[in-house]
Amino acid sequence: MTYIGSSVKRVEDKRFITGQGRYTDDIVLPQMTYACMVRSPHAHAEIVNVDISHASQMDGVVKIFTGKDTDAAGIGGVPCGWQVDFKNGDTMKEPPHPLLVSDKARHAGDAIAMVIAETYAQAKDAAEMVIVEYNVLPAVTNSKIARADGAPQVHADVPNNLAFDWELGNPREEVDAAIAGAHHVTTLEFINQRVICNAIEPRSAIGHFDTAYDKYTLYTSTQNPHLIRLLMCAFVLGIPEHKVRVVGPDVGGGFGSKIFHYTEEALVIWGSNQIKRPIKWTAERSESFVTDAAGRDHITTAKMAFDKDGNILALSSDTFANMGAYLSTFAPAVPTYLHGTLLQGLYTTPLINVSVDAVFTNTTAVDAYRGAGRPEATYLLERLMDTAALEMGRDPAELRLQNFIAPFDGVEQEGYQTQVALQYDSGNYAPVLKRGLEMVGYEQFRADQKAAESTGKLLGIGFSTYVEACGIAPSAVVGALGARAGLFESAQVQVHPTGKVSVYSGSHSHGQGHETSFAQVVADKMGIPMEDVEIIHGDSDAVAFGMGTYGSRSLAVGGSAIVKSIEKVLEKGAKIAAHLLEASVDDLDYAEGKWTVRGTEKSVAFGDVSLTAYVPHNYPEGLEPGLDFSSFYDPANFTYPFGCHICIVEIDKESGVVKVKRFIAVDDVGNVINPMIVDGQIHGGLAQGIGQAFCEGAVYDESGQLVNGTYMDYVMPRADDLPSFEIDRTVTPCPHNPLGVKGAGEAGCIGATPAVVNAVMDALKGYGIHDVEMPVTSQKVWNIIHGG
Amino acid sequence: MKVPVSITVNGKQYDKMVEPRLLLVYFLREELALTGTHIGCDTSSCGACTIHLDGKALKSCTMLAVQANGKSVTTIEGMANGEELHPLQEGFHMEHGLQCGFCTPGMIMCAADMLKNNPNPSEEEIRHGLEGNFCRCTGYHNIVKSIQYAAKKMA
Ligand code: FES
Ligand code: FES
């Protein structure tokens, strides 16, 4: 059968297109109450007094909890899951992140009280009547300023707001010396601005304590239910893990922001036991803006040195990474092991040094957002490449081709050892760029560009080639790098007596279509129809364990765990089949759902074997009944997708309006199970990457207010801001996992951003500028053109 | 202080007592348990809550339930005819116009109105018509194709 590689329509669609998706906020439990958080309007303020006396008396109010209550209950803060220590070996500064703050608010949106009432409207009314007396302090939102002496201190015991500093690569002196002696050096100082993930479903959590069983259930909009359970039980609430069920039902997009363990999850669980009733909390959008972990927010100075022929000699980069007010779950890994380690890019750069200062500020926490560190690395490298090409009078495509690492498949040729710790698994970089050039019609474009000059329009082309790292692993390696969790995945393949199959996966689908693509894998590998396979995920009472979905890992890691379990099922099935056929296991072939004695017509069907496994009357001696296997798969390495993105922009000289005219993406994500789904993942990633380049970006004022914290003020791409995308791929299989897949979830978002900015810079090359700050708004462009 | 309303939803009349401040979207989701209509924002910007009021697309978070008194509402739950999907529902399935599905009901309701007024829209017209609806997953590429699919089928 050939499900693998075909664009099977998604089996999960039906419930969504008919309005039957079941998201957390759709769930209603008997006796449920509703919570509204009282949040600090100030970015930095001591809490002098919290008066709940009036609010407590209001209609429908069930209970109000403040930081005093959570302190008295001895509840810990939400933990950080990754430890990156200082260069000198000192331990990372990890100040507590309380569920409700009692001493001071450290960002606008920090929660001070949870008001619980019979309805949400009543909870909200009462929250407005909780009177908090503040002593407002000066705030700092910019990581570079926060790092300097004399800046406001976010946490009393973190000098210079420095959570940790970090360095990787070749010795700095060597790199600096190579840069100093180079023929040409391109330097960029830039801000990779903070963006808000903005999954369209706002975060939501329901806590339910069932007194009959002394058991908690948390329904939450999460990408990784088991991880939330572990963190919440072991580090926050100290409740037994086997007495907690976490369900991530249908989740309306994640993009990273729903990986992390949030305070509200622990609050509704703890609170539900206090009041012995379920509590639902659902964020309003403006609440999401100030509480969902954001992305990016780097201030970077980077230098790339070249010899006279255009060969890259060295790269250095220094970054201030904004952590926000607290360390979110994976935050320390993002600017370090997911960013610094990617600065080899696809180039043979022999000397690289990267250094990062991770800094606290009075802003919402920053953590992984689609791509997590790799978009920042790609932006850094690819802006440098196009700028260098412009400065040296070289063609940007040629300059890249000249510096690409030679092809290696990871089988015949070894993986590529970078200067920054990673070993790439397989790569063949020139074809993606060449295919991109072909698709765009490069020569014709340059002619059109010239011709457009007389029309009041400016055309520009921008390139971006990238390599990224997915399926973060193996556990021992990431553990050595500071991860406090393993990064394997588990899967159970349960064959029912009738030959139908339930697969329990630790990966979580929140738009990725696992119910389809995983079922394709299972059906193909087992030789049965897809209709006979169901993929179950997202419920810790159903799925034994799981690490969840992020870092484009589901198929590479979660899919591989499924394959391992299928192998075990078929191995045992063969023993049963051999018994039934009175043949030796070695003489059997398995294909199209039956075992056949080689060279004969004698066969037994999968369904007969499964039935025998559960009705073992005529059965191999000593073999256990049943046909049901679990596996844990811990990958040998990351996977390394790569690709080439090319953007064409058109700028209207008079208005400065930038239009993305064409966007070409050629990605190599290894083998592809469902091309339709992979294309969809690329499309979505491109839109987010392009969005960062030309419209998105969090803006804070001096007092630490997020001034564009609503959908009216924060600009995200809408349908008429984007073109239809032109996409293609090459296939370089991953050599170290059974499916040969690499991961496609983030690629679009990783490559796209610099391509857009490079295109704008190409269009504006006559204006003598060197860089333009993202987002590249019409106003900025108009100012460049008209000298405003 | 609750007030009576009588609203017909997906062909069925509901008589309820509601708070005057109750938004139509909460009426649908909480009073009628029609949770296919979603809430994605608090500024009427995302379109996840789009329904039809007397046949015209409307963001149900911009209207009070009492303002819908005596009127007729269609939600995503009322789009299919029994087992037979609406051409737009089919289009979104066939062209992979949804990923997480959260924006999808709003997109379908918006597009249904669009196609009523313009049965054969160009790509540009479709993109313009979707201006009030956010999707964070699909990059809109396949949503456009889904609507084209439906337009063709309905022609
Ligand atoms: S919820 Fe109505 S437009 Fe966003
Ligand atoms: S499909 Fe997820 S927001 Fe549109």
Coordinates of N, CA, C and O in Angstrom, one line a residue, chain A residues 9-14 16-21 23 25-27 34 119-122 125 195-202 250-253 255 280 284-287 369-370 510-513 676-681 683-685 687-688 691 696 710-712 714-726, chain B residues 19 21-22 26 29-30 33-48 59 76-80 82-83 85-86 88-105 107-108 123-124 126-145 148:
Chain A
K9 N -6.3 13.3 2.3 CA -7.1 14.3 3.0 C -7.2 14.0 4.5 O -7.3 12.9 4.9
R10 N -7.3 15.1 5.2 CA -7.2 14.9 6.7 C -8.4 14.3 7.3 O -9.5 14.7 7.0
V11 N -8.2 13.3 8.1 CA -9.3 12.6 8.8 C -9.9 13.5 9.9 O -11.0 13.3 10.3
E12 N -9.1 14.4 10.5 CA -9.6 15.2 11.6 C -10.5 16.3 11.1 O -11.2 17.0 12.0
D13 N -10.5 16.6 9.8 CA -11.2 17.8 9.4 C -12.7 17.9 9.7 O -13.2 18.9 10.1
K14 N -13.3 16.7 9.7 CA -14.8 16.8 9.7 C -15.3 17.5 11.0 O -16.2 18.3 10.9
F16 N -13.9 19.8 12.7 CA -13.6 21.2 12.7 C -14.5 22.0 11.7 O -15.0 23.1 12.0
I17 N -14.7 21.4 10.5 CA -15.5 22.1 9.5 C -17.0 22.1 9.9 O -17.8 22.9 9.3
T18 N -17.4 21.2 10.8 CA -18.8 21.2 11.2 C -19.1 21.9 12.5 O -20.2 21.8 13.1
G19 N -18.0 22.5 13.0 CA -18.2 23.2 14.3 C -18.1 22.3 15.5 O -18.6 22.7 16.6
Q20 N -17.6 21.1 15.4 CA -17.6 20.2 16.5 C -16.2 20.0 17.1 O -16.0 19.1 17.9
G21 N -15.2 20.8 16.7 CA -13.9 20.8 17.4 C -14.2 21.0 18.9 O -15.1 21.6 19.2
Y23 N -12.4 22.4 21.9 CA -11.3 23.2 22.5 C -11.5 23.3 24.0 O -12.7 23.1 24.4
D25 N -12.0 25.8 26.0 CA -13.0 26.7 26.4 C -14.4 26.1 26.0 O -15.4 26.7 26.5
D26 N -14.5 25.1 25.2 CA -15.8 24.6 24.8 C -16.3 23.6 25.9 O -17.4 23.2 25.8
I27 N -15.4 23.2 26.8 CA -15.7 22.2 27.7 C -16.5 22.8 28.9 O -16.0 23.8 29.5
Y34 N -15.9 30.1 37.3 CA -15.1 30.8 36.3 C -14.1 31.8 37.0 O -14.5 32.4 38.0
T119 N -20.2 33.0 37.3 CA -20.1 33.2 35.9 C -18.8 34.1 35.7 O -18.3 34.7 36.6
Y120 N -18.4 34.1 34.4 CA -17.2 34.8 34.1 C -17.5 36.3 34.2 O -16.6 37.1 34.7
A121 N -18.7 36.7 33.9 CA -19.0 38.2 34.0 C -18.9 38.6 35.4 O -18.4 39.7 35.7
Q122 N -19.4 37.8 36.3 CA -19.4 38.1 37.8 C -17.9 38.2 38.2 O -17.5 39.0 39.0
D125 N -16.4 41.4 37.0 CA -16.9 42.5 37.7 C -16.2 42.6 39.1 O -15.8 43.7 39.5
V195 N 8.2 39.4 18.9 CA 6.9 39.1 18.3 C 6.0 38.3 19.2 O 6.5 37.6 20.1
I196 N 4.7 38.4 19.0 CA 3.8 37.7 19.8 C 3.2 36.5 19.0 O 2.8 36.7 17.9
C197 N 3.2 35.4 19.6 CA 2.9 34.1 18.9 C 1.5 34.2 18.3 O 1.2 33.9 17.2
N198 N 0.5 34.6 19.2 CA -0.8 34.9 18.7 C -1.5 33.7 18.0 O -2.1 33.8 16.9
A199 N -1.5 32.5 18.6 CA -2.4 31.5 18.2 C -3.8 32.0 18.3 O -4.1 32.8 19.3
I200 N -4.7 31.7 17.4 CA -6.0 32.4 17.4 C -6.8 31.9 18.6 O -7.7 32.6 19.1
E201 N -6.6 30.7 19.0 CA -7.3 30.3 20.2 C -6.6 30.8 21.4 O -5.4 30.5 21.7
P202 N -7.2 31.7 22.3 CA -6.5 32.2 23.5 C -6.3 31.0 24.4 O -7.1 30.0 24.4
D250 N -8.6 19.5 21.6 CA -8.3 20.3 20.4 C -7.6 21.6 20.8 O -8.1 22.3 21.8
V251 N -6.6 21.9 20.2 CA -5.8 23.2 20.6 C -5.7 24.0 19.3 O -5.3 23.6 18.3
G252 N -6.1 25.3 19.5 CA -6.2 26.2 18.3 C -4.9 26.9 18.0 O -4.8 28.1 18.0
G253 N -3.9 26.1 17.6 CA -2.6 26.6 17.3 C -1.8 26.8 18.5 O -2.2 27.1 19.6
F255 N 2.4 27.2 18.1 CA 3.6 28.0 17.6 C 4.6 28.2 18.7 O 5.3 29.2 18.7
K280 N -12.8 27.3 35.5 CA -12.3 27.5 34.2 C -11.7 28.9 34.1 O -12.3 29.9 34.6
E284 N -8.6 36.5 27.8 CA -9.1 37.4 26.8 C -7.9 37.8 26.0 O -6.7 37.6 26.4
R285 N -8.1 38.2 24.7 CA -7.0 38.4 23.8 C -5.9 39.4 24.4 O -4.7 39.2 24.4
S286 N -6.4 40.5 25.0 CA -5.5 41.4 25.6 C -4.7 40.8 26.7 O -3.6 41.2 27.0
E287 N -5.3 39.8 27.4 CA -4.5 39.1 28.4 C -3.5 38.2 27.8 O -2.3 38.1 28.3
Y369 N 9.3 30.6 20.0 CA 8.2 30.9 19.1 C 8.7 30.3 17.8 O 9.8 30.5 17.4
R370 N 7.8 29.7 17.1 CA 8.0 29.0 15.8 C 9.4 29.2 15.3 O 9.7 30.2 14.7
H510 N -1.9 20.1 17.2 CA -2.7 21.3 17.3 C -2.7 22.0 16.0 O -2.5 23.2 15.9
G511 N -3.0 21.2 15.0 CA -3.1 21.7 13.6 C -2.2 21.0 12.6 O -2.4 21.1 11.4
Q512 N -1.3 20.2 13.2 CA -0.3 19.5 12.3 C -0.9 18.3 11.6 O -0.2 17.8 10.6
G513 N -2.1 17.8 12.0 CA -2.7 16.7 11.2 C -2.1 15.3 11.5 O -2.1 14.4 10.7
M676 N 0.6 17.3 1.1 CA -0.4 18.4 1.3 C -0.2 19.0 2.7 O -0.2 20.2 2.8
I677 N 0.1 18.1 3.7 CA 0.2 18.7 5.0 C 1.6 19.4 5.1 O 1.6 20.5 5.8
V678 N 2.6 18.9 4.5 CA 3.9 19.6 4.6 C 3.8 20.9 3.9 O 4.3 21.9 4.5
D679 N 3.2 21.0 2.8 CA 3.0 22.3 2.1 C 2.3 23.2 3.0 O 2.6 24.4 3.1
G680 N 1.2 22.7 3.7 CA 0.5 23.6 4.6 C 1.3 24.1 5.7 O 1.2 25.3 6.1
Q681 N 2.2 23.3 6.2 CA 3.1 23.7 7.3 C 4.0 24.8 6.8 O 4.3 25.8 7.5
H683 N 3.5 26.9 4.2 CA 2.7 28.1 4.0 C 2.5 28.9 5.3 O 2.7 30.1 5.3
G684 N 2.1 28.2 6.4 CA 1.8 28.9 7.6 C 3.1 29.5 8.2 O 3.1 30.6 8.7
G685 N 4.2 28.8 8.1 CA 5.5 29.3 8.6 C 5.9 30.5 7.8 O 6.4 31.5 8.4
A687 N 4.0 32.7 6.3 CA 3.2 33.8 6.7 C 3.7 34.5 8.0 O 3.8 35.7 8.1
Q688 N 4.1 33.6 8.9 CA 4.6 34.2 10.2 C 5.9 34.8 10.0 O 6.2 35.9 10.6
G691 N 5.4 38.0 8.2 CA 4.8 38.9 9.1 C 5.8 39.6 10.0 O 5.7 40.9 10.2
E696 N 4.8 42.8 12.0 CA 4.7 42.5 13.4 C 5.8 43.0 14.3 O 6.9 43.3 13.9
T710 N -3.3 44.6 21.5 CA -4.6 44.1 21.0 C -4.5 43.8 19.5 O -3.6 44.2 18.8
Y711 N -5.5 43.1 19.0 CA -5.5 42.8 17.5 C -5.8 44.1 16.7 O -5.6 44.0 15.5
M712 N -6.2 45.1 17.4 CA -6.4 46.4 16.6 C -5.0 47.1 16.4 O -4.9 47.8 15.4
Y714 N -1.7 45.5 17.1 CA -0.6 44.6 16.8 C -0.9 44.1 15.3 O -2.0 43.5 15.1
V715 N -0.1 44.4 14.4 CA -0.4 44.1 13.0 C 0.1 42.7 12.6 O 1.3 42.5 12.7
M716 N -0.8 41.9 12.3 CA -0.5 40.5 11.8 C -0.9 40.4 10.3 O -1.9 41.1 9.9
P717 N -0.3 39.6 9.5 CA -0.6 39.5 8.1 C -2.1 39.0 8.0 O -2.5 38.1 8.6
R718 N -2.8 39.7 7.1 CA -4.1 39.3 6.7 C -4.0 38.7 5.3 O -3.0 38.9 4.7
A719 N -5.1 38.1 4.9 CA -5.1 37.5 3.6 C -4.6 38.4 2.4 O -3.9 38.0 1.5
D720 N -5.0 39.6 2.5 CA -4.7 40.5 1.4 C -3.3 41.1 1.5 O -2.9 42.0 0.7
D721 N -2.6 40.8 2.6 CA -1.2 41.2 2.7 C -0.2 40.2 2.1 O 1.0 40.5 2.0
L722 N -0.7 39.1 1.7 CA 0.2 38.0 1.3 C -0.1 37.5 -0.1 O -1.3 37.6 -0.5
P723 N 0.9 37.1 -0.8 CA 0.6 36.4 -2.1 C 0.4 35.0 -1.9 O 0.5 34.4 -0.8
S724 N -0.1 34.3 -3.0 CA 0.0 32.8 -3.0 C 1.5 32.4 -3.1 O 2.2 33.1 -3.8
F725 N 1.9 31.4 -2.4 CA 3.3 31.0 -2.3 C 3.6 30.1 -3.4 O 2.8 29.3 -3.8
E726 N 4.8 30.1 -3.9 CA 5.3 29.2 -4.9 C 6.3 28.3 -4.2 O 7.4 28.8 -3.8
Chain B
E19 N -29.0 38.4 30.4 CA -28.5 39.7 30.8 C -28.4 40.6 29.6 O -28.0 40.2 28.6
R21 N -26.4 42.7 28.9 CA -25.0 43.0 28.4 C -24.4 41.7 27.7 O -23.3 41.8 27.2
L22 N -25.2 40.7 27.6 CA -24.6 39.4 27.1 C -24.4 39.6 25.5 O -25.3 39.9 24.8
Y26 N -21.6 34.9 23.2 CA -21.8 34.1 24.5 C -23.1 33.4 24.5 O -23.3 32.4 25.1
R29 N -22.7 30.3 22.5 CA -21.7 29.3 23.1 C -22.2 28.8 24.4 O -22.1 27.6 24.7
E30 N -22.7 29.7 25.2 CA -23.0 29.3 26.6 C -24.5 29.0 26.8 O -24.8 28.0 27.5
A33 N -24.9 26.2 23.9 CA -23.9 25.2 23.7 C -23.5 25.0 22.3 O -23.1 23.9 21.9
L34 N -23.6 26.0 21.4 CA -23.1 25.9 20.1 C -21.7 26.5 20.0 O -21.5 27.6 19.8
T35 N -20.8 25.6 20.3 CA -19.4 26.0 20.6 C -18.6 26.1 19.3 O -17.4 26.3 19.3
G36 N -19.2 25.9 18.2 CA -18.5 26.0 16.9 C -18.1 27.4 16.6 O -17.2 27.7 15.8
T37 N -18.9 28.4 17.1 CA -18.5 29.8 17.0 C -17.5 30.1 18.0 O -17.8 30.0 19.2
H38 N -16.4 30.6 17.6 CA -15.2 30.8 18.5 C -15.0 32.3 18.9 O -15.5 33.2 18.2
I39 N -14.2 32.4 19.9 CA -13.8 33.8 20.4 C -12.3 33.9 20.3 O -11.6 33.1 21.0
G40 N -11.8 34.8 19.5 CA -10.4 34.9 19.4 C -9.8 36.2 19.8 O -8.6 36.4 19.9
C41 N -10.7 37.2 20.1 CA -10.2 38.5 20.5 C -11.3 39.2 21.2 O -12.4 38.8 21.4
D42 N -10.9 40.4 21.7 CA -11.8 41.3 22.4 C -11.9 42.6 21.7 O -12.3 43.6 22.4
T43 N -11.6 42.7 20.5 CA -11.6 44.0 19.7 C -12.4 43.8 18.4 O -12.2 44.7 17.5
S44 N -13.1 42.8 18.2 CA -13.8 42.5 16.9 C -12.8 42.5 15.7 O -13.2 43.1 14.7
S45 N -11.7 41.9 15.9 CA -10.7 42.0 14.9 C -10.4 40.7 14.2 O -9.8 40.6 13.1
C46 N -10.8 39.5 14.8 CA -10.3 38.2 14.3 C -11.2 37.5 13.4 O -10.8 36.6 12.6
G47 N -12.5 37.7 13.6 CA -13.5 37.0 12.7 C -13.8 35.6 13.1 O -14.6 34.9 12.5
A48 N -13.2 35.1 14.2 CA -13.5 33.7 14.6 C -14.9 33.5 15.0 O -15.4 32.4 15.0
K59 N -19.9 39.6 12.8 CA -19.1 39.1 13.9 C -19.9 39.1 15.2 O -20.4 40.2 15.6
I76 N -22.0 27.8 12.2 CA -21.3 26.8 11.4 C -22.1 25.4 11.6 O -22.1 24.6 10.7
E77 N -22.7 25.2 12.8 CA -23.4 24.0 13.0 C -24.6 23.8 12.1 O -25.1 22.7 11.9
G78 N -25.1 25.0 11.5 CA -26.2 24.9 10.6 C -25.9 24.9 9.2 O -26.8 25.0 8.3
M79 N -24.6 24.7 8.8 CA -24.2 24.8 7.4 C -24.4 23.6 6.6 O -24.8 23.6 5.4
A80 N -24.2 22.4 7.2 CA -24.3 21.2 6.5 C -25.8 20.8 6.4 O -26.6 21.2 7.3
G82 N -27.7 17.9 6.9 CA -27.6 16.5 7.4 C -26.1 16.0 7.2 O -25.2 16.7 7.7
E83 N -26.0 14.9 6.5 CA -24.6 14.4 6.3 C -23.9 15.2 5.1 O -22.7 15.0 4.9
L85 N -22.2 17.9 3.3 CA -21.5 19.1 3.7 C -21.8 20.3 2.7 O -22.1 20.1 1.6
H86 N -21.8 21.5 3.3 CA -21.8 22.7 2.4 C -20.6 22.7 1.5 O -19.5 22.3 1.9
L88 N -18.5 24.9 0.9 CA -17.4 25.5 1.5 C -16.7 24.5 2.5 O -15.5 24.4 2.6
Q89 N -17.5 23.8 3.2 CA -17.0 22.8 4.2 C -16.2 21.8 3.4 O -15.1 21.4 3.8
E90 N -16.8 21.3 2.3 CA -16.1 20.4 1.5 C -14.8 21.0 0.9 O -13.7 20.3 0.9
G91 N -14.9 22.2 0.5 CA -13.7 22.9 -0.1 C -12.6 23.0 0.9 O -11.4 22.7 0.6
F92 N -12.9 23.4 2.1 CA -11.8 23.5 3.2 C -11.2 22.1 3.4 O -10.0 22.0 3.6
H93 N -12.0 21.1 3.3 CA -11.4 19.7 3.5 C -10.6 19.3 2.3 O -9.4 18.9 2.5
M94 N -11.1 19.5 1.1 CA -10.4 19.0 -0.1 C -9.1 19.8 -0.3 O -8.1 19.3 -0.8
E95 N -9.1 21.1 0.0 CA -7.9 21.9 -0.3 C -7.1 22.2 0.9 O -6.2 23.1 0.9
H96 N -7.3 21.5 2.0 CA -6.5 21.6 3.2 C -6.5 23.1 3.7 O -5.5 23.7 4.0
G97 N -7.7 23.6 3.8 CA -7.9 25.0 4.2 C -7.9 25.3 5.7 O -8.2 26.4 6.1
L98 N -7.6 24.2 6.4 CA -7.6 24.4 7.9 C -6.5 23.5 8.5 O -6.1 22.5 7.9
Q99 N -5.9 24.1 9.5 CA -4.9 23.3 10.3 C -5.5 23.0 11.7 O -6.1 22.0 12.0
C100 N -5.4 24.0 12.6 CA -5.9 23.9 13.9 C -7.4 23.9 14.0 O -8.1 23.5 14.9
G101 N -8.0 24.6 12.9 CA -9.5 24.6 12.8 C -10.1 25.7 13.6 O -11.3 25.9 13.6
F102 N -9.4 26.5 14.3 CA -10.0 27.5 15.2 C -10.6 28.6 14.4 O -11.7 29.1 14.8
C103 N -10.0 29.0 13.4 CA -10.5 30.2 12.6 C -11.5 29.7 11.6 O -12.3 30.5 11.0
T104 N -11.6 28.3 11.4 CA -12.3 27.8 10.3 C -13.8 28.1 10.2 O -14.3 28.5 9.2
P105 N -14.5 28.0 11.3 CA -16.0 28.3 11.3 C -16.2 29.7 10.8 O -17.0 30.0 9.9
M107 N -14.1 31.6 9.0 CA -13.7 31.7 7.6 C -14.9 31.2 6.7 O -15.2 31.8 5.7
I108 N -15.4 30.1 7.1 CA -16.5 29.5 6.3 C -17.7 30.4 6.2 O -18.3 30.7 5.2
E123 N -8.9 35.8 -7.1 CA -8.1 35.6 -5.9 C -8.0 36.9 -5.1 O -8.1 36.9 -3.9
E124 N -7.8 38.0 -5.8 CA -7.7 39.3 -5.1 C -8.9 39.6 -4.3 O -8.9 40.1 -3.2
I126 N -11.1 37.5 -3.2 CA -11.2 36.6 -2.1 C -10.4 37.1 -0.9 O -10.8 37.2 0.2
R127 N -9.1 37.4 -1.2 CA -8.2 37.9 -0.2 C -8.8 39.2 0.5 O -8.7 39.3 1.7
H128 N -9.3 40.0 -0.3 CA -9.9 41.2 0.2 C -11.1 40.9 1.1 O -11.2 41.5 2.2
G129 N -11.9 40.0 0.6 CA -13.1 39.6 1.4 C -12.8 38.9 2.7 O -13.6 38.9 3.6
L130 N -11.6 38.4 2.9 CA -11.2 37.7 4.1 C -10.5 38.7 5.1 O -10.0 38.2 6.1
E131 N -10.4 39.9 4.7 CA -9.7 40.9 5.5 C -10.0 40.9 7.0 O -9.2 41.3 7.8
G132 N -11.3 40.6 7.3 CA -11.7 40.7 8.7 C -11.4 39.4 9.5 O -11.8 39.3 10.7
N133 N -10.8 38.4 8.9 CA -10.6 37.1 9.5 C -9.1 36.8 9.6 O -8.4 36.7 8.6
F134 N -8.7 36.5 10.8 CA -7.3 36.0 11.0 C -7.2 34.5 10.9 O -8.0 33.8 11.5
C135 N -6.2 34.1 10.2 CA -5.8 32.7 10.4 C -4.3 32.7 10.7 O -3.5 33.4 10.0
R136 N -3.8 32.0 11.7 CA -2.4 32.1 12.0 C -1.7 30.8 11.5 O -0.5 30.7 11.6
C137 N -2.5 29.8 11.0 CA -1.9 28.5 10.7 C -1.6 28.4 9.2 O -0.6 27.8 8.9
T138 N -2.5 28.8 8.4 CA -2.4 28.3 6.9 C -1.7 29.3 6.0 O -1.5 29.0 4.9
G139 N -1.4 30.5 6.5 CA -0.9 31.6 5.6 C -1.9 32.0 4.5 O -1.5 32.6 3.6
Y140 N -3.2 31.5 4.7 CA -4.3 31.9 3.8 C -4.2 31.2 2.5 O -5.2 31.2 1.7
H141 N -3.1 30.7 2.1 CA -2.9 30.1 0.7 C -4.0 29.1 0.4 O -4.7 29.2 -0.6
N142 N -4.2 28.1 1.3 CA -5.2 27.1 1.0 C -6.6 27.5 1.3 O -7.5 26.9 0.9
I143 N -6.7 28.5 2.1 CA -8.1 29.1 2.4 C -8.6 29.7 1.1 O -9.8 29.5 0.7
V144 N -7.7 30.4 0.4 CA -8.1 30.9 -0.9 C -8.5 29.8 -1.9 O -9.6 29.9 -2.5
K145 N -7.7 28.8 -1.9 CA -8.1 27.6 -2.8 C -9.4 27.0 -2.4 O -10.1 26.5 -3.3
Q148 N -12.2 29.0 -3.7 CA -12.3 28.8 -5.1 C -12.9 27.5 -5.5 O -13.8 27.4 -6.4

